[in-house]
Amino acid sequence: QSVLTQPPSVSGAPGQRVTISCTGSSSNIGAGYDVHWYQQLPGTAPKLLIYGNSNRPSGVPDRFSGSKSGTSASLAITGLQAEDEADYYCQSYDSSLALFGGGTKLTVL
Amino acid sequence: EVQLVESGGGVVRPGGSLRLSCAASGFTFDDYGMSWVRQAPGKGLEWVSGINWNGGSTGYADSVKGRFTISRDNAKNSLYLQMNSLRAEDTALYHCARDKGTQSNWFDPWGQGTLVTVSS
């Protein structure tokens, strides 16, 4: 079981908005460490989606947004598209060691 | 283009050793820390180990501490992971990734990975 907890799965219809939560504790997210998000399409390497809680790398659509509050963080995807179907992982630090959430599978209905 | 290419994976018996390599190109290698992240078949991501720009600071997940050693050769733009006393639970696709940021690093980009299978 991961120290960062994500829902195993979420789903939404095209055009809808979905959110993925990442719940930590006072020793990781709550300690002030930033949260980052990755998208992993089937059969490919993970790709950086959000860094520093809410920043999008160049090339990532503004449909993707991140936020952090207290001991949790969230990834929001608006205007859901079929190509968004993938696994999503949050990442932060605990005692100066990197750690990932367990991952969330997004299904576009 | 920034590129990371892993090699060295294969099938090894429990208790055996393997050395993974990651060749970096398209960026100034010794400006960045680097990490190894693995993914067991059908499972999530697990950070394995990280190293700072000059090799002077390293970190390991508890699951591999004492068995794995990360190193780098900046002259060869290469990252390594020496894996000893391998166990079945070490079976995974091993990715190398470039560290970015200052305190709370993120990983960008990632290599495609090299598969390690530990089986008798």
Coordinates of C-alpha atoms in Angstrom, one line a residue:
Chain A
Q1 CA 0.0 0.0 0.0
S2 CA 1.4 3.4 -1.1
V3 CA 2.1 6.2 1.4
L4 CA 0.3 8.5 -1.1
T5 CA -3.2 7.2 -1.7
Q6 CA -5.0 7.6 -5.0
P7 CA -8.3 6.1 -6.1
P8 CA -7.7 3.0 -8.2
S9 CA -10.0 4.1 -10.9
V10 CA -12.1 7.1 -12.1
S11 CA -14.2 7.5 -15.2
G12 CA -16.0 10.1 -17.2
A13 CA -17.7 10.8 -20.5
P14 CA -16.1 12.8 -23.2
G15 CA -16.3 16.5 -22.4
Q16 CA -16.8 16.0 -18.7
R17 CA -14.5 17.0 -15.8
V18 CA -12.8 14.5 -13.6
T19 CA -10.6 14.8 -10.6
I20 CA -8.0 12.5 -9.1
S21 CA -7.0 12.9 -5.5
C22 CA -3.6 12.1 -3.9
T23 CA -3.8 11.9 -0.1
G24 CA -0.6 12.0 2.0
S25 CA 0.3 12.9 5.5
S26 CA 2.2 15.4 7.6
S27 CA 5.5 13.7 6.7
N28 CA 5.2 14.1 3.0
I29 CA 2.7 16.5 1.3
G30 CA 1.9 18.1 4.6
A31 CA 5.6 18.7 5.3
G32 CA 5.7 21.1 2.4
Y33 CA 7.0 18.9 -0.4
D34 CA 5.7 19.7 -3.8
V35 CA 3.4 17.2 -5.7
H36 CA 4.0 16.3 -9.3
W37 CA 1.7 14.3 -11.7
Y38 CA 2.5 11.9 -14.5
Q39 CA 0.5 10.4 -17.3
Q40 CA 1.2 6.9 -18.5
L41 CA -0.4 5.8 -21.7
P42 CA -0.7 2.1 -22.4
G43 CA 2.7 0.6 -23.2
T44 CA 4.6 3.8 -22.9
A45 CA 6.9 5.4 -20.4
P46 CA 5.4 7.9 -17.9
K47 CA 5.3 11.5 -19.0
L48 CA 5.4 14.6 -16.8
L49 CA 2.0 16.3 -16.7
I50 CA 2.1 18.7 -13.7
Y51 CA 5.1 19.8 -11.7
G52 CA 5.4 22.0 -8.5
N53 CA 1.8 21.3 -7.6
S54 CA 0.2 23.3 -10.4
N55 CA 2.6 24.0 -13.2
R56 CA 2.2 22.6 -16.7
P57 CA 5.2 21.8 -18.8
S58 CA 5.3 23.1 -22.3
G59 CA 3.0 21.1 -24.6
V60 CA 0.6 20.0 -21.9
P61 CA -2.9 21.2 -22.6
D62 CA -4.5 23.6 -20.2
R63 CA -7.3 21.1 -19.7
F64 CA -5.0 19.6 -17.1
S65 CA -4.5 21.4 -13.8
G66 CA -3.2 20.6 -10.4
S67 CA -3.7 21.9 -6.9
K68 CA -2.4 21.2 -3.4
S69 CA -3.9 21.8 0.0
G70 CA -2.7 20.6 3.4
T71 CA -1.9 16.9 3.1
S72 CA -3.6 16.3 -0.2
A73 CA -3.3 17.2 -3.9
S74 CA -5.6 16.9 -6.9
L75 CA -5.3 16.6 -10.6
A76 CA -8.3 17.9 -12.6
I77 CA -9.0 17.1 -16.2
T78 CA -11.6 19.2 -18.0
G79 CA -13.1 18.6 -21.5
L80 CA -12.3 14.9 -21.2
Q81 CA -11.1 13.3 -24.5
A82 CA -10.6 9.7 -25.5
E83 CA -6.9 10.1 -25.6
D84 CA -6.8 11.0 -21.9
E85 CA -7.5 7.3 -21.1
A86 CA -4.4 6.4 -19.2
D87 CA -2.9 5.7 -15.8
Y88 CA -2.1 8.8 -13.6
Y89 CA 0.4 8.9 -10.8
C90 CA 1.2 11.6 -8.2
Q91 CA 4.7 11.9 -6.8
S92 CA 6.2 13.7 -3.8
Y93 CA 8.8 13.2 -1.1
D94 CA 8.9 11.7 2.4
S95 CA 12.0 12.0 4.6
S96 CA 13.8 13.3 1.5
L97 CA 13.1 10.1 -0.5
A98 CA 10.9 10.2 -3.6
L99 CA 7.6 8.3 -3.6
F100 CA 4.7 7.7 -5.9
G101 CA 1.0 7.2 -5.4
G102 CA -0.4 3.8 -6.3
G103 CA -1.8 5.2 -9.6
T104 CA -5.3 5.8 -10.9
K105 CA -6.7 4.4 -14.1
L106 CA -8.8 6.9 -16.0
T107 CA -11.5 5.4 -18.3
V108 CA -13.2 7.6 -20.8
L109 CA -16.7 6.1 -21.3
Chain B
E1 CA 16.4 16.1 -28.3
V2 CA 16.8 14.9 -24.7
Q3 CA 17.1 11.2 -24.7
L4 CA 17.6 8.4 -22.1
V5 CA 18.3 4.9 -23.3
E6 CA 18.5 2.0 -20.8
S7 CA 20.2 -1.3 -21.3
G8 CA 21.5 -4.3 -19.3
G9 CA 18.2 -6.0 -18.4
G10 CA 17.7 -9.7 -18.7
V11 CA 16.8 -12.9 -16.9
V12 CA 18.7 -13.7 -13.7
R13 CA 18.3 -16.3 -11.0
P14 CA 17.4 -15.3 -7.4
G15 CA 20.5 -14.2 -5.6
G16 CA 22.2 -13.1 -8.8
S17 CA 23.5 -9.7 -10.0
L18 CA 22.9 -7.4 -12.9
R19 CA 24.2 -4.0 -13.9
L20 CA 21.9 -1.6 -15.7
S21 CA 23.1 1.3 -17.7
C22 CA 21.4 4.5 -18.9
A23 CA 22.9 6.5 -21.8
A24 CA 22.0 10.2 -21.8
S25 CA 22.1 12.6 -24.7
G26 CA 20.7 16.0 -25.7
F27 CA 21.5 17.8 -22.5
T28 CA 24.4 18.6 -20.2
F29 CA 24.4 15.5 -18.1
D30 CA 26.4 16.7 -15.2
D31 CA 24.0 19.6 -14.6
Y32 CA 21.3 17.2 -13.3
G33 CA 20.7 14.6 -10.7
M34 CA 19.3 11.3 -12.0
S35 CA 17.1 8.5 -10.7
W36 CA 15.9 5.0 -11.3
V37 CA 12.2 4.2 -11.1
R38 CA 10.8 0.7 -11.6
Q39 CA 7.4 -0.8 -12.5
A40 CA 6.6 -4.4 -11.8
P41 CA 4.3 -6.1 -14.4
G42 CA 0.8 -4.7 -14.0
K43 CA 1.8 -2.6 -11.0
G44 CA 2.5 1.1 -10.2
L45 CA 5.7 3.1 -10.2
E46 CA 8.3 2.7 -7.4
W47 CA 11.2 5.1 -7.0
V48 CA 14.4 3.0 -6.5
S49 CA 17.3 5.2 -6.2
G50 CA 18.7 8.7 -7.0
I51 CA 22.0 10.4 -7.3
N52 CA 23.0 14.0 -7.4
W53 CA 25.0 15.7 -10.2
N54 CA 28.5 14.7 -9.1
G55 CA 27.7 11.4 -7.4
G56 CA 28.4 12.8 -4.0
S57 CA 24.9 12.2 -2.7
T58 CA 22.7 9.1 -3.2
G59 CA 19.4 7.8 -1.9
Y60 CA 17.7 4.4 -1.9
A61 CA 14.3 3.0 -1.3
D62 CA 14.1 0.8 1.7
S63 CA 13.3 -2.2 -0.5
V64 CA 16.7 -2.1 -2.2
K65 CA 19.0 -0.5 0.4
G66 CA 22.1 -2.5 0.9
R67 CA 21.6 -4.5 -2.3
F68 CA 21.6 -1.9 -5.1
T69 CA 24.2 0.8 -5.8
I70 CA 23.6 3.8 -8.1
S71 CA 26.6 5.5 -9.8
R72 CA 27.3 7.8 -12.7
D73 CA 30.1 8.6 -15.1
N74 CA 29.8 12.2 -16.2
A75 CA 32.6 11.7 -18.8
K76 CA 30.5 9.0 -20.5
N77 CA 27.1 10.7 -19.9
S78 CA 26.0 7.5 -18.2
L79 CA 24.0 6.4 -15.2
Y80 CA 24.3 2.9 -13.7
L81 CA 22.5 0.7 -11.2
Q82 CA 24.4 -2.3 -9.8
M83 CA 21.8 -4.8 -8.5
N84 CA 23.0 -7.6 -6.2
S85 CA 21.2 -10.3 -4.2
L86 CA 18.3 -10.1 -6.6
R87 CA 14.8 -11.3 -5.5
A88 CA 11.7 -12.3 -7.4
E89 CA 10.1 -9.1 -6.2
D90 CA 12.8 -7.1 -8.1
T91 CA 11.2 -8.2 -11.4
A92 CA 10.2 -5.0 -13.2
L93 CA 10.8 -2.6 -16.0
Y94 CA 13.5 -0.2 -14.8
H95 CA 13.4 3.4 -16.1
C96 CA 16.0 6.0 -15.7
A97 CA 14.8 9.6 -15.4
R98 CA 16.3 13.0 -15.2
D99 CA 15.7 14.9 -11.9
K100 CA 14.5 18.5 -12.2
G101 CA 13.8 21.0 -9.5
T102 CA 15.6 21.9 -6.3
Q103 CA 14.1 20.4 -3.2
S104 CA 11.1 18.5 -4.4
N105 CA 12.4 17.1 -7.6
W106 CA 10.3 15.8 -10.4
F107 CA 11.3 13.4 -13.2
D108 CA 11.5 14.5 -16.8
P109 CA 12.1 12.9 -19.2
W110 CA 12.0 9.1 -18.7
G111 CA 13.6 6.4 -20.7
Q112 CA 11.6 3.5 -22.2
G113 CA 13.0 1.1 -19.7
T114 CA 14.9 -2.2 -19.5
L115 CA 13.2 -5.3 -18.3
V116 CA 14.7 -7.3 -15.4
T117 CA 13.3 -10.7 -14.7
V118 CA 14.4 -12.6 -11.6
S119 CA 13.4 -16.2 -11.9
S120 CA 14.7 -19.7 -11.2

